[in-house]
Amino acid sequence: MRAKAAKKNVTVIDVANAAGVSKSTVSLVLQGSDKVNPATRDKVQAAMAELGYVYNREAASLRGKRSNLVAIVINDLTNPYSAQLAVGLEANIRRMGLFSMLVNSGEDKNTQTELVQSLKEYNVAAFVICPAPGTDANWVNELAGSVPVIHIMREVAGAIVPTVLPDNQGGTLAATRHLIAQGYRRIGFFGGNQSISDYGERLKGFHMALAEASLEAAGIWETAETNRHGGRLAMAALLNDAALLHPNHVPEALVCFTDIVAYGAIEQLRQHGLVPGRDMAIVGFDDLEDSSLMTPALSSIAIDADAVGASVCAVLDAIRKGKELPTLGRLEVALKARGSSPAKQAV
Amino acid sequence: MRAKAAKKNVTVIDVANAAGVSKSTVSLVLQGSDKVNPATRDKVQAAMAELGYVYNREAASLRGKRSNLVAIVINDLTNPYSAQLAVGLEANIRRMGLFSMLVNSGEDKNTQTELVQSLKEYNVAAFVICPAPGTDANWVNELAGSVPVIHIMREVAGAIVPTVLPDNQGGTLAATRHLIAQGYRRIGFFGGNQSISDYGERLKGFHMALAEASLEAAGIWETAETNRHGGRLAMAALLNDAALLHPNHVPEALVCFTDIVAYGAIEQLRQHGLVPGRDMAIVGFDDLEDSSLMTPALSSIAIDADAVGASVCAVLDAIRKGKELPTLGRLEVALKARGSSPAKQAV
DNA sequence: ATGTTGTTTTGGAACGTTCCAATTTGTGTT
DNA sequence: AACACAAATTGGAACGTTCCAAAACAACAT
């Protein structure tokens, strides 16, 4: 696409002429060097303002072989949690003086590959990727050979890149323990499926807590899609199953794979005249903003979104300064107990 | 941020040497010129693959004064409709051979200004902006003087830039007519507020339809925030108001400002043991994906998201080719009548 | 004056591409 | 064989910045 025809760009040389210094000096001012005389600095800055100078980052990046452009490749922007995560990341990255651009892979491996290929042409400084299902470890490792890569939220087996992960297992462990402490005994695991990397971890936490209390799982209902509609369908299946069971075997509490899945489940419950919290205790995972506002408020496992951003930034900073990378522990999660998982009423 | 130290970049010159041609020829191949001999083209492409050449778009953009990078500045990515819109736009723009990057203003005018300033440094070819509330027309016009700007979804009074807008008034007109046709007489307008540019248009369509049928509005409930929680609060207010009214004056149908607001309203209704569709007919606006899947499915006004993308792309194409800009009519909207607005049952 | 040190400033080369005008190569006609 | 004309290829300059090594300037002690 052509630039506006007539208007010639104001360059560092124009500024230099206007300020009566050399272009090198202007460049130093631009970089905030401390070895330029404050008086000249002011003069130069005045000239820049006067001429309406716009820094040309492409030229700088070309010459300097450095870039402060970070690409965030997110898995699915239409998923509220991902959107929230992306927005948080963006803010964090911007705050550390880098600029971030966002692209959406839509959970599609091929789109992801194409996007990354294009972004490489823009000389991005680093990739922050929430990898699409089926991402190839070799591909990741090769990419990481030419530009820093950070994975978030999901693990790609065999990929040797810094990865920021929440404590999935600890989360469902806490959620399940909470339900047990509230007096529930017939607890099911609800939503998600094997194709998602963190499914196994969350399921494991669930089973651990049950084992501690010598309980059996009341059932496991997978969802084809990890979204609201998936939750609706799975709850329909659950209610269908339950109708065939002795009342003493119907699940009375659910640990949900995500809040979104829980939302769908709740809609379906209500559809059948059942009330979450009263007829079925529910705990979600992600602690979306809406979860604390709905009625009853949804109990959930909160992942500190700022901590994700902070970890990513710590890694970026280490890369930038050429320091050793910080070791990344699992991000802490916190149980938010709310109205959807009240203490069980004596019958 | 430093590029990987050791690895020297493969350049167009390296490719030229490997293929035994000049760099100019390689450049022509890169641009897909038809005046290069197919045989040499293949030779060059083989060399590129061999060496793992990566195109350097910054250098190209610097020299050529052209860019195929389009910036999408979206108002609020955590809003599902905006997210959906952004994703659709991204896909459309990519399909026409441009590359788009997404940034989020979070409905904040100042953030928007900062983002645009930074993006200018990256020599973007065009801005597609869903303007934050309070965006200054002078600022827009000045920006548009140096780089093409397209506004979407919202109008900034006084800004003279191509603007892609849905037929807001026609949408609520259709929604309200539909409710009237279904037999409802006490119809209210629900959600949104004056600070949003399209509020007035949507409200006007509502009033027009009522006037056609010689009806009075059953009430107007604004929301401070145009999100789910806003919907919840407004419905609580409505139910509170209704409790004081004679049953013959309680609204029996609502035209909602957005689907999201309708979702909140429905949650609150259910909370009171009321059922949408049965106790209160509801029509939304935006036709989010979930709306057709929930129970009862939410009647809504669909804005053709692809049409937004198509219009934006038409403008981009005209700009790129230096042609006259296409005139932009209002985007068509379509009523999706579903279970939340059934024919009124005889009492 | 002269030297010594430290602080500011500077011209030219370089980054990897595209553009332009000019050159080389190829094809067909006389 | 010489010419005209089209097709294909090419070297050098340019885009706007940063880097580098060197130069200019200032401050102070001798």
PDB file of C-alpha atoms in Angstrom, chain A residues 62-164:
ATOM      1  CA  LEU A  62      16.885  -2.699  10.224  1.00  0.00           C
ATOM      2  CA  ARG A  63      20.082  -0.976  11.141  1.00  0.00           C
ATOM      3  CA  GLY A  64      20.228  -1.880  14.801  1.00  0.00           C
ATOM      4  CA  LYS A  65      19.158  -5.484  14.457  1.00  0.00           C
ATOM      5  CA  ARG A  66      16.978  -4.988  17.456  1.00  0.00           C
ATOM      6  CA  SER A  67      13.289  -4.746  17.804  1.00  0.00           C
ATOM      7  CA  ASN A  68      10.913  -4.071  20.627  1.00  0.00           C
ATOM      8  CA  LEU A  69       7.980  -5.674  18.973  1.00  0.00           C
ATOM      9  CA  VAL A  70       6.593  -8.698  20.780  1.00  0.00           C
ATOM     10  CA  ALA A  71       4.063 -10.916  19.056  1.00  0.00           C
ATOM     11  CA  ILE A  72       1.329 -12.527  21.103  1.00  0.00           C
ATOM     12  CA  VAL A  73      -0.170 -15.505  19.332  1.00  0.00           C
ATOM     13  CA  ILE A  74      -3.316 -16.362  21.195  1.00  0.00           C
ATOM     14  CA  ASN A  75      -5.282 -19.581  20.795  1.00  0.00           C
ATOM     15  CA  ASP A  76      -8.824 -18.257  20.599  1.00  0.00           C
ATOM     16  CA  LEU A  77      -9.835 -14.673  21.118  1.00  0.00           C
ATOM     17  CA  THR A  78     -13.506 -15.518  21.169  1.00  0.00           C
ATOM     18  CA  ASN A  79     -12.896 -17.399  24.382  1.00  0.00           C
ATOM     19  CA  PRO A  80     -13.335 -14.879  27.210  1.00  0.00           C
ATOM     20  CA  TYR A  81     -10.527 -16.297  29.264  1.00  0.00           C
ATOM     21  CA  SER A  82      -8.076 -16.072  26.402  1.00  0.00           C
ATOM     22  CA  ALA A  83      -9.230 -12.575  25.596  1.00  0.00           C
ATOM     23  CA  GLN A  84      -8.780 -11.535  29.192  1.00  0.00           C
ATOM     24  CA  LEU A  85      -5.343 -13.139  29.240  1.00  0.00           C
ATOM     25  CA  ALA A  86      -4.318 -11.421  26.016  1.00  0.00           C
ATOM     26  CA  VAL A  87      -5.423  -8.041  27.265  1.00  0.00           C
ATOM     27  CA  GLY A  88      -3.517  -8.526  30.516  1.00  0.00           C
ATOM     28  CA  LEU A  89      -0.392  -9.623  28.722  1.00  0.00           C
ATOM     29  CA  GLU A  90      -0.578  -6.718  26.357  1.00  0.00           C
ATOM     30  CA  ALA A  91      -0.771  -4.263  29.227  1.00  0.00           C
ATOM     31  CA  ASN A  92       2.166  -5.852  31.034  1.00  0.00           C
ATOM     32  CA  ILE A  93       4.366  -5.940  27.989  1.00  0.00           C
ATOM     33  CA  ARG A  94       3.588  -2.383  27.094  1.00  0.00           C
ATOM     34  CA  ARG A  95       4.392  -1.315  30.615  1.00  0.00           C
ATOM     35  CA  MET A  96       7.926  -2.634  30.258  1.00  0.00           C
ATOM     36  CA  GLY A  97       8.540  -0.451  27.238  1.00  0.00           C
ATOM     37  CA  LEU A  98       7.963  -3.054  24.570  1.00  0.00           C
ATOM     38  CA  PHE A  99       5.176  -2.994  22.055  1.00  0.00           C
ATOM     39  CA  SER A 100       2.963  -5.988  21.564  1.00  0.00           C
ATOM     40  CA  MET A 101       0.802  -7.040  18.687  1.00  0.00           C
ATOM     41  CA  LEU A 102      -1.868  -9.626  18.923  1.00  0.00           C
ATOM     42  CA  VAL A 103      -2.844 -12.287  16.443  1.00  0.00           C
ATOM     43  CA  ASN A 104      -5.333 -15.087  16.766  1.00  0.00           C
ATOM     44  CA  SER A 105      -4.650 -18.656  15.719  1.00  0.00           C
ATOM     45  CA  GLY A 106      -8.218 -19.808  16.344  1.00  0.00           C
ATOM     46  CA  GLU A 107      -6.870 -23.088  17.774  1.00  0.00           C
ATOM     47  CA  ASP A 108      -5.698 -23.965  14.293  1.00  0.00           C
ATOM     48  CA  LYS A 109      -2.182 -25.289  13.912  1.00  0.00           C
ATOM     49  CA  ASN A 110      -1.833 -24.260  10.283  1.00  0.00           C
ATOM     50  CA  THR A 111      -3.026 -20.727  10.860  1.00  0.00           C
ATOM     51  CA  GLN A 112      -0.559 -20.553  13.700  1.00  0.00           C
ATOM     52  CA  THR A 113       2.266 -21.604  11.409  1.00  0.00           C
ATOM     53  CA  GLU A 114       1.318 -19.043   8.792  1.00  0.00           C
ATOM     54  CA  LEU A 115       1.016 -16.260  11.304  1.00  0.00           C
ATOM     55  CA  VAL A 116       4.378 -16.987  12.808  1.00  0.00           C
ATOM     56  CA  GLN A 117       5.959 -17.120   9.385  1.00  0.00           C
ATOM     57  CA  SER A 118       4.565 -13.683   8.549  1.00  0.00           C
ATOM     58  CA  LEU A 119       5.564 -12.255  11.879  1.00  0.00           C
ATOM     59  CA  LYS A 120       9.136 -13.392  11.419  1.00  0.00           C
ATOM     60  CA  GLU A 121       9.241 -11.098   8.417  1.00  0.00           C
ATOM     61  CA  TYR A 122       8.481  -8.219  10.720  1.00  0.00           C
ATOM     62  CA  ASN A 123      11.527  -8.983  12.793  1.00  0.00           C
ATOM     63  CA  VAL A 124       9.678  -9.467  16.052  1.00  0.00           C
ATOM     64  CA  ALA A 125      11.829  -9.578  19.146  1.00  0.00           C
ATOM     65  CA  ALA A 126       9.991 -12.481  20.718  1.00  0.00           C
ATOM     66  CA  PHE A 127       6.958 -14.704  20.411  1.00  0.00           C
ATOM     67  CA  VAL A 128       4.550 -15.298  23.242  1.00  0.00           C
ATOM     68  CA  ILE A 129       2.438 -18.227  22.170  1.00  0.00           C
ATOM     69  CA  CYS A 130      -0.487 -20.086  23.621  1.00  0.00           C
ATOM     70  CA  PRO A 131       0.061 -23.091  21.378  1.00  0.00           C
ATOM     71  CA  ALA A 132      -2.752 -24.524  19.281  1.00  0.00           C
ATOM     72  CA  PRO A 133      -3.559 -28.213  19.761  1.00  0.00           C
ATOM     73  CA  GLY A 134      -1.234 -30.438  17.804  1.00  0.00           C
ATOM     74  CA  THR A 135       1.623 -27.951  17.739  1.00  0.00           C
ATOM     75  CA  ASP A 136       4.747 -29.784  16.683  1.00  0.00           C
ATOM     76  CA  ALA A 137       7.632 -29.697  19.130  1.00  0.00           C
ATOM     77  CA  ASN A 138      10.209 -29.760  16.336  1.00  0.00           C
ATOM     78  CA  TRP A 139       8.632 -26.777  14.719  1.00  0.00           C
ATOM     79  CA  VAL A 140       8.729 -24.911  18.021  1.00  0.00           C
ATOM     80  CA  ASN A 141      12.338 -25.817  18.680  1.00  0.00           C
ATOM     81  CA  GLU A 142      13.400 -24.749  15.250  1.00  0.00           C
ATOM     82  CA  LEU A 143      11.594 -21.447  15.640  1.00  0.00           C
ATOM     83  CA  ALA A 144      13.147 -20.958  19.054  1.00  0.00           C
ATOM     84  CA  GLY A 145      16.541 -21.367  17.396  1.00  0.00           C
ATOM     85  CA  SER A 146      16.137 -18.089  15.562  1.00  0.00           C
ATOM     86  CA  VAL A 147      13.984 -15.998  17.900  1.00  0.00           C
ATOM     87  CA  PRO A 148      12.975 -16.222  21.567  1.00  0.00           C
ATOM     88  CA  VAL A 149       9.740 -18.110  22.164  1.00  0.00           C
ATOM     89  CA  ILE A 150       7.698 -18.248  25.343  1.00  0.00           C
ATOM     90  CA  HIS A 151       4.771 -20.588  25.751  1.00  0.00           C
ATOM     91  CA  ILE A 152       1.895 -19.810  28.036  1.00  0.00           C
ATOM     92  CA  MET A 153      -0.884 -21.858  29.602  1.00  0.00           C
ATOM     93  CA  ARG A 154      -0.184 -25.001  27.617  1.00  0.00           C
ATOM     94  CA  GLU A 155       2.701 -27.391  27.453  1.00  0.00           C
ATOM     95  CA  VAL A 156       3.997 -28.840  24.202  1.00  0.00           C
ATOM     96  CA  ALA A 157       5.726 -32.123  24.996  1.00  0.00           C
ATOM     97  CA  GLY A 158       9.303 -32.011  23.776  1.00  0.00           C
ATOM     98  CA  ALA A 159       9.422 -28.281  23.196  1.00  0.00           C
ATOM     99  CA  ILE A 160      12.321 -26.750  25.070  1.00  0.00           C
ATOM    100  CA  VAL A 161      11.121 -23.210  25.547  1.00  0.00           C
ATOM    101  CA  PRO A 162      10.265 -21.298  28.711  1.00  0.00           C
ATOM    102  CA  THR A 163       6.670 -22.099  29.555  1.00  0.00           C
ATOM    103  CA  VAL A 164       4.407 -20.249  31.943  1.00  0.00           C
TER     104      VAL A 164
END
